[in-house]
Short mmCIF file of C-alpha atoms and ligand atoms in Angstrom, two decimals:
data_model
loop_
_atom_site.label_atom_id
_atom_site.label_comp_id
_atom_site.label_asym_id
_atom_site.label_seq_id
_atom_site.Cartn_x
_atom_site.Cartn_y
_atom_site.Cartn_z
CA UNK A 1 -38.39 -19.60 35.65
CA UNK A 2 -41.85 -19.57 37.21
CA UNK A 3 -43.82 -16.40 36.90
CA UNK A 4 -45.38 -15.41 40.17
CA UNK A 5 -48.75 -15.76 38.46
CA UNK A 6 -48.05 -19.45 38.04
CA UNK A 7 -47.98 -19.16 34.26
CA UNK A 8 -44.86 -20.43 32.56
CA UNK A 9 -44.14 -19.79 28.92
CA UNK A 10 -42.26 -22.19 26.70
CA UNK A 11 -39.41 -19.81 26.17
CA UNK A 12 -38.60 -19.33 29.81
CA UNK A 13 -39.61 -22.71 31.20
CA UNK A 14 -36.40 -24.53 31.93
CA UNK A 15 -36.73 -28.00 30.58
CA UNK A 16 -35.18 -31.16 31.90
CA UNK A 17 -35.71 -32.69 28.54
CA UNK A 18 -32.40 -31.88 26.99
CA UNK A 19 -30.17 -34.90 27.11
CA UNK A 20 -26.63 -33.68 26.85
CA UNK A 21 -24.96 -37.03 26.85
CA UNK A 22 -23.71 -38.93 29.85
CA UNK A 23 -25.13 -42.24 30.91
CA UNK A 24 -28.53 -42.48 29.33
CA UNK A 25 -29.09 -38.82 30.00
CA UNK A 26 -32.70 -37.90 29.75
CA UNK A 27 -34.94 -35.44 31.46
CA UNK A 28 -36.03 -36.52 34.89
CA UNK A 29 -39.67 -36.20 35.67
CA UNK A 30 -40.78 -35.62 32.13
CA UNK A 31 -43.19 -38.11 30.62
CA UNK A 32 -42.18 -36.94 27.18
CA UNK A 33 -38.51 -37.72 27.63
CA UNK A 34 -37.65 -41.33 28.07
CA UNK A 35 -34.56 -43.16 28.96
CA UNK A 36 -33.54 -44.36 25.56
CA UNK A 37 -31.82 -47.53 26.47
CA UNK A 38 -34.49 -50.19 26.79
CA UNK A 39 -32.49 -52.37 29.15
CA UNK A 40 -31.71 -49.47 31.41
CA UNK A 41 -35.36 -48.52 31.34
CA UNK A 42 -36.27 -52.01 32.53
CA UNK A 43 -33.77 -51.79 35.38
CA UNK A 44 -35.31 -48.61 36.75
CA UNK A 45 -38.96 -49.16 35.75
CA UNK A 46 -39.98 -50.39 39.19
CA UNK A 47 -37.64 -48.29 41.30
CA UNK A 48 -39.56 -45.34 42.75
CA UNK A 49 -36.42 -43.28 43.41
CA UNK A 50 -34.62 -43.86 40.11
CA UNK A 51 -37.74 -43.37 37.98
CA UNK A 52 -40.14 -40.48 38.52
CA UNK A 53 -42.82 -42.40 36.64
CA UNK A 54 -42.37 -45.45 38.91
CA UNK A 55 -42.85 -43.39 42.06
CA UNK A 56 -46.53 -42.92 41.28
CA UNK A 57 -47.12 -46.66 41.35
CA UNK A 58 -44.39 -48.58 43.17
CA UNK A 59 -43.48 -48.50 46.83
CA UNK A 60 -40.18 -48.97 48.65
CA UNK A 61 -39.38 -50.03 52.15
CA UNK A 62 -36.37 -49.54 54.37
CA UNK A 63 -35.22 -51.73 57.23
CA UNK A 64 -33.19 -50.14 59.99
CA UNK A 65 -30.45 -52.71 60.57
CA UNK A 66 -27.33 -50.53 60.47
CA UNK A 67 -26.80 -48.51 63.67
CA UNK A 68 -23.12 -47.47 63.51
CA UNK A 69 -21.49 -44.74 61.47
CA UNK A 70 -17.89 -44.01 60.60
CA UNK A 71 -18.03 -40.30 59.85
CA UNK A 72 -19.63 -37.21 61.33
CA UNK A 73 -21.69 -34.90 59.15
CA UNK A 74 -22.53 -31.45 60.53
CA UNK A 75 -26.19 -31.95 59.59
CA UNK A 76 -26.53 -35.15 61.60
CA UNK A 77 -27.27 -35.86 65.24
CA UNK A 78 -26.42 -39.48 66.06
CA UNK A 79 -29.52 -39.86 68.22
CA UNK A 80 -31.48 -39.94 64.97
CA UNK A 81 -31.45 -41.68 61.58
CA UNK A 82 -28.72 -41.03 59.00
CA UNK A 83 -29.62 -37.62 57.62
CA UNK A 84 -28.06 -38.49 54.26
CA UNK A 85 -31.30 -40.22 53.29
CA UNK A 86 -33.68 -39.25 56.06
CA UNK A 87 -35.27 -36.23 57.56
CA UNK A 88 -33.25 -35.36 60.65
CA UNK A 89 -35.12 -35.84 63.91
CA UNK A 90 -36.56 -39.24 63.00
CA UNK A 91 -35.77 -42.32 65.08
CA UNK A 92 -36.31 -45.79 63.67
CA UNK A 93 -36.66 -49.09 65.54
CA UNK A 94 -33.50 -51.12 65.15
CA UNK A 95 -33.95 -54.66 63.75
CA UNK A 96 -31.80 -57.77 63.49
CA UNK A 97 -31.34 -59.13 59.95
CA UNK A 98 -33.79 -61.96 60.75
CA UNK A 99 -36.43 -59.54 62.02
CA UNK A 100 -35.81 -57.34 59.01
CA UNK A 101 -36.27 -60.23 56.56
CA UNK A 102 -39.50 -61.20 58.31
CA UNK A 103 -40.72 -57.61 58.03
CA UNK A 104 -39.90 -57.50 54.32
CA UNK A 105 -41.99 -60.63 53.69
CA UNK A 106 -44.89 -59.22 55.72
CA UNK A 107 -44.84 -55.94 53.79
CA UNK A 108 -44.39 -57.75 50.46
CA UNK A 109 -47.60 -59.64 51.07
CA UNK A 110 -49.55 -56.64 52.43
CA UNK A 111 -48.31 -54.15 49.81
CA UNK A 112 -47.66 -56.12 46.59
CA UNK A 113 -46.55 -52.96 44.76
CA UNK A 114 -43.58 -52.74 47.16
CA UNK A 115 -40.78 -53.44 44.71
CA UNK A 116 -37.59 -52.23 46.42
CA UNK A 117 -35.89 -52.93 49.72
CA UNK A 118 -33.43 -50.22 50.72
CA UNK A 119 -31.02 -50.11 53.64
CA UNK A 120 -30.31 -46.53 54.53
CA UNK A 121 -29.50 -46.46 58.22
CA UNK A 122 -30.02 -45.47 60.92
CA UNK A 123 -26.19 -45.20 60.57
CA UNK A 124 -24.17 -46.09 57.48
CA UNK A 125 -25.00 -49.51 55.96
CA UNK A 126 -21.38 -50.16 55.00
CA UNK A 127 -20.16 -49.34 58.51
CA UNK A 128 -22.35 -52.34 59.48
CA UNK A 129 -21.50 -54.74 56.67
CA UNK A 130 -22.46 -57.94 58.51
CA UNK A 131 -26.01 -56.84 59.32
CA UNK A 132 -26.51 -55.16 55.95
CA UNK A 133 -25.36 -58.03 53.75
CA UNK A 134 -26.98 -60.71 55.94
CA UNK A 135 -30.32 -58.92 55.55
CA UNK A 136 -29.91 -58.74 51.78
CA UNK A 137 -28.96 -62.43 51.63
CA UNK A 138 -32.04 -63.50 53.58
CA UNK A 139 -34.36 -61.37 51.49
CA UNK A 140 -32.84 -62.39 48.15
CA UNK A 141 -33.34 -66.00 49.16
CA UNK A 142 -36.99 -65.65 50.19
CA UNK A 143 -38.27 -62.87 47.95
CA UNK A 144 -36.25 -62.92 44.75
CA UNK A 145 -38.43 -60.40 42.90
CA UNK A 146 -37.58 -57.56 45.29
CA UNK A 147 -34.89 -55.17 44.10
CA UNK A 148 -32.11 -54.45 46.56
CA UNK A 149 -30.80 -50.96 47.17
CA UNK A 150 -28.44 -49.32 49.62
CA UNK A 151 -27.31 -45.87 50.55
CA UNK A 152 -23.87 -44.98 51.94
CA UNK A 153 -21.55 -42.12 52.74
CA UNK A 154 -19.03 -43.93 50.51
CA UNK A 155 -16.14 -44.26 52.94
CA UNK A 156 -16.10 -48.08 52.86
CA UNK A 157 -17.63 -48.48 49.41
CA UNK A 158 -14.49 -49.53 47.46
CA UNK A 159 -14.12 -52.53 49.81
CA UNK A 160 -17.61 -53.82 49.11
CA UNK A 161 -18.36 -53.27 45.41
CA UNK A 162 -17.62 -56.93 44.62
CA UNK A 163 -19.91 -58.12 47.41
CA UNK A 164 -22.60 -55.71 46.23
CA UNK A 165 -22.34 -57.07 42.70
CA UNK A 166 -22.37 -60.65 43.94
CA UNK A 167 -25.60 -60.06 45.84
CA UNK A 168 -27.18 -58.47 42.79
CA UNK A 169 -27.71 -55.12 44.54
CA UNK A 170 -28.36 -53.06 41.45
CA UNK A 171 -28.86 -49.62 43.02
CA UNK A 172 -26.42 -47.81 45.28
CA UNK A 173 -26.65 -44.25 46.54
CA UNK A 174 -23.58 -42.29 47.65
CA UNK A 175 -23.99 -38.97 49.42
CA UNK A 176 -21.41 -36.63 47.88
CA UNK A 177 -21.56 -33.06 49.09
CA UNK A 178 -18.23 -31.85 47.72
CA UNK A 179 -15.41 -32.70 45.36
CA UNK A 180 -13.12 -30.16 47.01
CA UNK A 181 -11.85 -31.30 50.43
CA UNK A 182 -11.46 -27.65 51.54
CA UNK A 183 -15.24 -27.33 51.27
CA UNK A 184 -15.54 -30.71 52.98
CA UNK A 185 -13.91 -29.30 56.12
CA UNK A 186 -17.05 -27.21 56.67
CA UNK A 187 -19.26 -30.30 56.44
CA UNK A 188 -17.28 -33.15 58.03
CA UNK A 189 -15.45 -32.60 61.34
CA UNK A 190 -14.02 -36.13 61.43
CA UNK A 191 -14.03 -39.61 59.95
CA UNK A 192 -12.94 -42.97 61.31
CA UNK A 193 -11.02 -45.05 58.80
CA UNK A 194 -8.83 -48.13 59.28
CA UNK A 195 -9.26 -47.88 63.06
CA UNK A 196 -7.91 -44.34 63.09
CA UNK A 197 -9.70 -41.04 63.56
CA UNK A 198 -8.90 -38.27 61.08
CA UNK A 199 -9.91 -34.62 61.37
CA UNK A 200 -10.02 -31.50 59.22
CA UNK A 201 -8.63 -31.47 55.71
CA UNK A 202 -7.16 -34.94 55.95
CA UNK A 203 -10.54 -36.41 56.88
CA UNK A 204 -12.27 -34.68 53.96
CA UNK A 205 -9.54 -35.68 51.54
CA UNK A 206 -9.78 -39.37 52.47
CA UNK A 207 -13.57 -39.30 52.28
CA UNK A 208 -13.46 -37.59 48.88
CA UNK A 209 -10.94 -40.05 47.47
CA UNK A 210 -12.90 -43.05 48.74
CA UNK A 211 -16.16 -41.67 47.32
CA UNK A 212 -14.60 -41.15 43.89
CA UNK A 213 -13.01 -44.59 43.94
CA UNK A 214 -16.30 -46.18 44.98
CA UNK A 215 -18.31 -44.35 42.35
CA UNK A 216 -15.94 -45.38 39.60
CA UNK A 217 -15.93 -48.99 40.79
CA UNK A 218 -19.74 -49.05 40.74
CA UNK A 219 -19.76 -47.74 37.17
CA UNK A 220 -17.22 -50.35 36.12
CA UNK A 221 -19.30 -53.08 37.76
CA UNK A 222 -22.40 -51.75 35.95
CA UNK A 223 -24.28 -50.98 39.16
CA UNK A 224 -26.61 -48.00 38.91
CA UNK A 225 -25.47 -45.20 41.16
CA UNK A 226 -27.51 -42.32 42.47
CA UNK A 227 -25.65 -39.46 44.09
CA UNK A 228 -27.34 -37.50 46.85
CA UNK A 229 -26.04 -34.02 47.61
CA UNK A 230 -27.26 -31.94 50.51
CA UNK A 231 -27.57 -28.31 49.44
CA UNK A 232 -26.03 -26.15 52.19
CA UNK A 233 -26.36 -22.43 51.40
CA UNK A 234 -23.09 -20.54 51.67
CA UNK A 235 -21.06 -23.75 51.83
CA UNK A 236 -21.66 -25.88 48.74
CA UNK A 237 -24.48 -24.12 46.86
CA UNK A 238 -22.12 -22.72 44.22
CA UNK A 239 -20.01 -25.86 44.26
CA UNK A 240 -22.74 -28.41 43.42
CA UNK A 241 -22.52 -27.70 39.68
CA UNK A 242 -18.90 -28.88 39.88
CA UNK A 243 -19.97 -31.94 41.91
CA UNK A 244 -22.55 -32.67 39.23
CA UNK A 245 -19.93 -32.43 36.48
CA UNK A 246 -17.50 -34.73 38.26
CA UNK A 247 -20.01 -37.42 39.24
CA UNK A 248 -21.38 -37.46 35.74
CA UNK A 249 -17.91 -37.96 34.28
CA UNK A 250 -17.40 -40.88 36.67
CA UNK A 251 -20.61 -42.62 35.61
CA UNK A 252 -23.30 -41.66 38.15
CA UNK A 253 -26.77 -42.34 36.78
CA UNK A 254 -28.90 -39.76 38.58
CA UNK A 255 -28.32 -36.79 40.88
CA UNK A 256 -30.58 -36.01 43.83
CA UNK A 257 -29.93 -32.54 45.23
CA UNK A 258 -31.76 -32.32 48.56
CA UNK A 259 -32.32 -29.35 50.86
CA UNK A 260 -30.44 -29.15 54.16
CA UNK A 261 -32.89 -29.48 57.05
CA UNK A 262 -31.40 -27.77 60.10
CA UNK A 263 -33.99 -27.15 62.79
CA UNK A 264 -32.27 -26.27 66.10
CA UNK A 265 -34.41 -28.84 67.97
CA UNK A 266 -32.69 -31.65 66.03
CA UNK A 267 -29.47 -30.74 67.84
CA UNK A 268 -27.20 -30.96 64.80
CA UNK A 269 -24.10 -28.77 64.52
CA UNK A 270 -25.69 -26.81 61.68
CA UNK A 271 -29.01 -26.53 63.52
CA UNK A 272 -27.32 -25.22 66.65
CA UNK A 273 -25.07 -22.75 64.85
CA UNK A 274 -27.83 -21.18 62.78
CA UNK A 275 -26.84 -22.60 59.38
CA UNK A 276 -29.99 -22.22 57.33
CA UNK A 277 -31.41 -24.59 54.71
CA UNK A 278 -32.18 -23.41 51.16
CA UNK A 279 -35.45 -21.79 50.12
CA UNK A 280 -37.46 -23.81 47.54
CA UNK A 281 -36.44 -21.29 44.85
CA UNK A 282 -32.74 -21.74 45.71
CA UNK A 283 -33.07 -25.51 45.55
CA UNK A 284 -34.83 -25.30 42.20
CA UNK A 285 -32.18 -22.94 40.86
CA UNK A 286 -29.36 -25.39 41.62
CA UNK A 287 -31.38 -28.39 40.37
CA UNK A 288 -32.14 -26.53 37.14
CA UNK A 289 -28.51 -25.51 36.72
CA UNK A 290 -27.47 -29.17 36.92
CA UNK A 291 -30.39 -30.76 35.09
CA UNK A 292 -29.02 -30.13 31.61
CA UNK A 293 -26.09 -32.37 32.38
CA UNK A 294 -27.70 -35.50 33.71
CA UNK A 295 -30.85 -37.09 35.03
CA UNK A 296 -32.05 -35.15 38.07
CA UNK A 297 -34.23 -36.53 40.85
CA UNK A 298 -36.84 -34.02 42.01
CA UNK A 299 -39.29 -36.30 43.77
CA UNK A 300 -37.21 -37.33 46.82
CA UNK A 301 -39.18 -37.18 50.09
CA UNK A 302 -36.16 -37.54 52.43
CA UNK A 303 -37.75 -40.58 54.00
CA UNK A 304 -36.92 -42.38 57.23
CA UNK A 305 -34.66 -45.41 57.73
CA UNK A 306 -37.77 -47.56 58.35
CA UNK A 307 -40.00 -45.96 55.68
CA UNK A 308 -42.71 -48.14 54.10
CA UNK A 309 -45.01 -47.31 51.18
CA UNK A 310 -45.15 -44.99 48.20
CA UNK A 311 -42.67 -42.12 48.48
CA UNK A 312 -45.44 -39.63 49.24
CA UNK A 313 -47.04 -41.69 52.01
CA UNK A 314 -45.75 -43.15 55.23
CA UNK A 315 -47.12 -46.52 56.30
CA UNK A 316 -44.30 -47.33 58.73
CA UNK A 317 -46.66 -47.14 61.72
CA UNK A 318 -48.62 -50.10 60.35
CA UNK A 319 -45.46 -52.20 60.55
CA UNK A 320 -43.86 -51.39 63.87
CA UNK A 321 -41.90 -54.20 65.50
CA UNK A 322 -44.68 -55.21 67.92
CA UNK A 323 -47.09 -55.47 64.98
CA UNK A 324 -45.07 -57.16 62.23
CA UNK A 325 -43.58 -59.80 64.55
CA UNK A 326 -47.14 -60.96 65.22
CA UNK A 327 -47.97 -61.16 61.51
CA UNK A 328 -47.49 -64.26 59.37
CA UNK A 329 -46.20 -63.34 55.94
CA UNK A 330 -47.97 -64.83 52.95
CA UNK A 331 -45.48 -63.97 50.27
CA UNK A 332 -47.20 -64.84 47.01
CA UNK A 333 -44.99 -64.23 43.99
CA UNK A 334 -47.79 -64.87 41.52
CA UNK A 335 -50.12 -62.38 43.16
CA UNK A 336 -47.35 -59.79 43.27
CA UNK A 337 -46.62 -60.31 39.59
CA UNK A 338 -50.30 -59.89 38.74
CA UNK A 339 -50.42 -56.57 40.57
CA UNK A 340 -47.26 -55.41 38.80
CA UNK A 341 -48.75 -56.49 35.48
CA UNK A 342 -51.85 -54.36 36.15
CA UNK A 343 -49.62 -51.39 36.90
CA UNK A 344 -47.66 -51.98 33.70
CA UNK A 345 -50.83 -52.16 31.62
CA UNK A 346 -52.07 -48.89 33.13
CA UNK A 347 -48.68 -47.26 32.52
CA UNK A 348 -48.66 -48.47 28.91
CA UNK A 349 -52.10 -46.98 28.38
CA UNK A 350 -50.99 -43.63 29.84
CA UNK A 351 -47.89 -43.72 27.67
CA UNK A 352 -49.96 -44.37 24.55
CA UNK A 353 -52.21 -41.43 25.35
CA UNK A 354 -49.19 -39.20 25.87
CA UNK A 355 -47.64 -40.27 22.58
CA UNK A 356 -50.86 -39.50 20.74
CA UNK A 357 -51.05 -36.12 22.40
CA UNK A 358 -47.42 -35.40 21.59
CA UNK A 359 -48.21 -36.07 17.93
CA UNK A 360 -51.09 -33.61 18.15
CA UNK A 361 -48.70 -31.10 19.65
CA UNK A 362 -46.63 -31.10 16.49
CA UNK A 363 -49.80 -30.72 14.43
CA UNK A 364 -51.03 -27.85 16.52
CA UNK A 365 -47.65 -26.17 16.09
CA UNK A 366 -47.93 -24.83 19.60
CA UNK A 367 -51.00 -22.68 19.05
CA UNK A 368 -50.14 -21.04 22.28
CA UNK A 369 -47.22 -21.59 24.57
CA UNK A 370 -49.09 -21.07 27.81
CA UNK A 371 -48.17 -23.36 30.67
CA UNK A 372 -49.91 -23.41 34.02
CA UNK A 373 -49.30 -25.12 37.32
CA UNK A 374 -51.91 -27.33 38.93
CA UNK A 375 -51.76 -29.04 42.31
CA UNK A 376 -53.06 -32.58 42.79
CA UNK A 377 -54.22 -34.51 45.85
CA UNK A 378 -53.31 -38.14 45.27
CA UNK A 379 -52.74 -41.34 47.21
CA UNK A 380 -50.73 -42.66 44.25
CA UNK A 381 -51.30 -44.50 41.01
CA UNK A 382 -51.08 -41.20 39.05
CA UNK A 383 -54.77 -40.74 39.80
CA UNK A 384 -56.66 -37.87 41.44
CA UNK A 385 -58.00 -39.87 44.35
CA UNK A 386 -57.61 -37.96 47.60
CA UNK A 387 -59.79 -35.54 49.53
CA UNK A 388 -58.43 -32.00 49.79
CA UNK A 389 -58.59 -32.17 53.58
CA UNK A 390 -56.68 -35.46 53.80
CA UNK A 391 -53.65 -34.41 51.75
CA UNK A 392 -50.30 -34.13 53.52
CA UNK A 393 -48.67 -33.06 50.27
CA UNK A 394 -49.79 -31.90 46.86
CA UNK A 395 -48.06 -33.03 43.69
CA UNK A 396 -47.40 -30.13 41.32
CA UNK A 397 -47.77 -30.53 37.55
CA UNK A 398 -46.90 -28.14 34.76
CA UNK A 399 -49.61 -28.40 32.12
CA UNK A 400 -49.51 -27.15 28.54
CA UNK A 401 -52.65 -28.64 27.05
CA UNK A 402 -50.83 -31.67 25.70
CA UNK A 403 -49.10 -33.08 28.70
CA UNK A 404 -49.02 -32.77 32.46
CA UNK A 405 -45.44 -32.88 33.65
CA UNK A 406 -44.69 -33.72 37.29
CA UNK A 407 -42.31 -31.08 38.62
CA UNK A 408 -42.33 -31.65 42.38
CA UNK A 409 -44.38 -31.79 45.54
CA UNK A 410 -45.30 -29.34 48.28
CA UNK A 411 -45.83 -30.58 51.82
CA UNK A 412 -48.70 -29.25 53.93
CA UNK A 413 -50.27 -29.95 57.30
CA UNK A 414 -53.39 -32.04 56.84
CA UNK A 415 -56.33 -29.60 56.84
CA UNK A 416 -59.06 -31.95 58.03
CA UNK A 417 -58.46 -33.46 61.46
CA UNK A 418 -61.18 -35.68 62.89
CA UNK A 419 -63.89 -34.23 60.67
CA UNK A 420 -63.03 -30.56 61.33
CA UNK A 421 -60.96 -28.12 59.36
CA UNK A 422 -58.61 -25.69 61.09
CA UNK A 423 -58.77 -22.18 59.66
CA UNK A 424 -55.08 -21.41 60.27
CA UNK A 425 -54.08 -24.69 58.63
CA UNK A 426 -56.23 -23.87 55.62
CA UNK A 427 -54.54 -20.49 55.26
CA UNK A 428 -51.16 -22.21 55.23
CA UNK A 429 -52.30 -24.79 52.68
CA UNK A 430 -53.57 -22.03 50.41
CA UNK A 431 -50.28 -20.15 50.78
CA UNK A 432 -48.39 -23.32 49.87
CA UNK A 433 -50.46 -23.67 46.69
CA UNK A 434 -49.53 -20.17 45.55
CA UNK A 435 -48.87 -19.99 41.83
CA UNK A 436 -51.23 -22.86 40.97
CA UNK A 437 -54.30 -22.22 38.86
CA UNK A 438 -56.21 -25.22 40.16
CA UNK A 439 -56.16 -27.92 42.77
CA UNK A 440 -57.47 -31.30 41.60
CA UNK A 441 -59.07 -33.33 44.36
CA UNK A 442 -61.51 -36.21 44.72
CA UNK A 443 -63.62 -34.13 47.13
CA UNK A 444 -63.53 -30.72 48.82
CA UNK A 445 -65.83 -28.80 51.17
CA UNK A 446 -67.55 -25.51 50.31
CA UNK A 447 -65.49 -23.41 52.72
CA UNK A 448 -62.01 -24.31 51.40
CA UNK A 449 -63.38 -24.21 47.85
CA UNK A 450 -64.55 -20.61 48.25
CA UNK A 451 -61.35 -19.52 49.97
CA UNK A 452 -59.28 -21.01 47.18
CA UNK A 453 -61.46 -19.35 44.57
CA UNK A 454 -60.94 -16.00 46.28
CA UNK A 455 -57.19 -16.23 45.58
CA UNK A 456 -57.64 -17.45 42.02
CA UNK A 457 -57.21 -21.19 42.57
CA UNK A 458 -60.04 -23.29 41.25
CA UNK A 459 -60.89 -26.46 43.17
CA UNK A 460 -61.79 -29.17 40.67
CA UNK A 461 -63.39 -32.40 41.85
CA UNK A 462 -62.39 -35.42 39.78
CA UNK A 463 -61.65 -39.10 40.21
CA UNK A 464 -59.57 -39.98 37.16
CA UNK A 465 -56.05 -40.08 35.71
CA UNK A 466 -54.10 -36.96 36.68
CA UNK A 467 -53.10 -36.32 33.07
CA UNK A 468 -56.71 -36.32 31.85
CA UNK A 469 -58.04 -34.17 34.68
CA UNK A 470 -55.17 -31.68 34.35
CA UNK A 471 -55.53 -31.31 30.58
CA UNK A 472 -59.33 -30.98 30.83
CA UNK A 473 -58.85 -28.17 33.30
CA UNK A 474 -56.22 -26.57 31.07
CA UNK A 475 -58.61 -26.49 28.11
CA UNK A 476 -61.38 -25.01 30.18
CA UNK A 477 -58.94 -22.45 31.64
CA UNK A 478 -57.63 -21.39 28.24
CA UNK A 479 -61.07 -21.02 26.70
CA UNK A 480 -62.16 -18.93 29.68
CA UNK A 481 -59.05 -16.75 29.31
CA UNK A 482 -59.75 -16.35 25.59
CA UNK A 483 -63.37 -15.45 26.28
CA UNK A 484 -62.24 -12.86 28.85
CA UNK A 485 -59.74 -11.43 26.35
CA UNK A 486 -62.52 -11.27 23.71
CA UNK A 487 -64.79 -9.37 26.08
CA UNK A 488 -62.02 -6.88 26.87
CA UNK A 489 -61.03 -6.22 23.25
FE1 LIG B 501 -34.34 -46.21 49.82
FE2 LIG B 501 -32.66 -44.53 48.87
FE3 LIG B 501 -32.86 -46.90 47.78
FE4 LIG B 501 -34.77 -45.10 47.48
S1 LIG B 501 -34.95 -43.81 49.38
S2 LIG B 501 -32.15 -46.47 49.81
S3 LIG B 501 -32.70 -44.93 46.71
S4 LIG B 501 -35.05 -47.23 48.08
FE5 LIG B 501 -35.64 -42.32 47.66
FE6 LIG B 501 -36.21 -41.79 50.14
FE7 LIG B 501 -35.20 -39.88 48.61
FE8 LIG B 501 -33.72 -41.89 49.35
S5 LIG B 501 -37.17 -40.84 48.35
S6 LIG B 501 -34.61 -40.41 50.70
S7 LIG B 501 -33.89 -41.06 47.31
FE1 LIG B 502 -25.12 -39.16 60.19
FE2 LIG B 502 -25.40 -40.55 57.96
FE3 LIG B 502 -23.52 -38.61 58.12
FE4 LIG B 502 -23.24 -40.91 59.46
S1 LIG B 502 -23.26 -40.64 57.23
S2 LIG B 502 -22.93 -38.85 60.29
S3 LIG B 502 -25.35 -41.38 60.09
S4 LIG B 502 -25.74 -38.32 58.17
#
């Protein structure tokens, strides 16, 4: 549990690093815990959602080719993208499969670190099988190095597992919010299945059975399955541990527990009836409770159905329909492979450094068990490389002098707008960074620096690997603390 001071001790820091079995169970988000199975590691190494490490370096893109949906979720308004994988209130431009394939090639040449194409809406991809599979076919034909990924509510999944396997779609997400249809009645008012509309308990029961059948079929076909669960306080918050147990027993690879977003202006049933979303501490509590059982995703950004870029950035506006249709793709496999090779070399170097430090850790026999939180402004690459005022989110690391462990991100409004900083925005940013001992940035102005200092957060300017900058700060922090303690005693 986090102390309000931002200091976490070894004894009370809940660790993800306790594999308790299951499919390649390993801590999620911990550089020191690795997926043991080498082959499995290779399958997820370039997928930014399935591998926390990959999300620092590799980008994904979505194409919005699937407009229809076959169920109704109480957190979704059909005017917007599928809220199972997107922030509600976001509308994407609908594309034909041909337009989508063209867009993929354009992005693949502009952003060579884009390694995954996902279809996640705006409705349910498997309620639009023609468009979804046609898009995948076109892309697989023209850009064979891009991994294919899809996200579904699961209702039609059992029908399509063979097709999914055939097309070499190696990653499938199912949103599973319950394994008890009674609870499902509070989340799903109706479904449409086999040309018939079902309501209430019957609807939830069918959906549940189809999801379980689909999940099992994916496991049998050796397709990696991520399960998304939307945490809805008072409805499934206490139930998600059971969901976690069941999906693990049926072969899910990773669990992504996401917060319900229910702003009234999105016009969803939950938004309009005052159903609240979870607080960050409630989300963390449920994630922690489930993390001992299987790999847990904590870096999801609930992106849009036409998202482009690293998970923490949004470059979709650079590739709107009017723009990408004018662009001629220059898909260059060799160039892409070179870029990926550079990333791999950098990752290998980071890994080597971490291994050496881990060895030192044993030697040092944990001289102290102090852990601190630091916030980082980064544009990706696991490097401190962003101005404080340009950050729209800060990555949070838990540092213990040996390693810097990514534990999540905190979104903020960008402080610097057109060369000026807004005081009220700065106050909110500082509030968001509460509990951190430092913020690592490539640059920061005097005013925010002083304000941060006044609340005990040191602004550190650096342009280097996050791990190195974080550990350097940690050492300086500890020696200062020791010096202060010496003066006092
Ligand atoms: Fe897209 Fe989803 Fe594939 Fe990733 S997103 S279809 S698994 S490529 Fe990723 Fe976005 Fe979270 Fe989804 S951060 S919402 S988990
Ligand atoms: Fe909306 Fe997605 Fe649920 Fe369909 S599956 S109702 S598009 S959130």
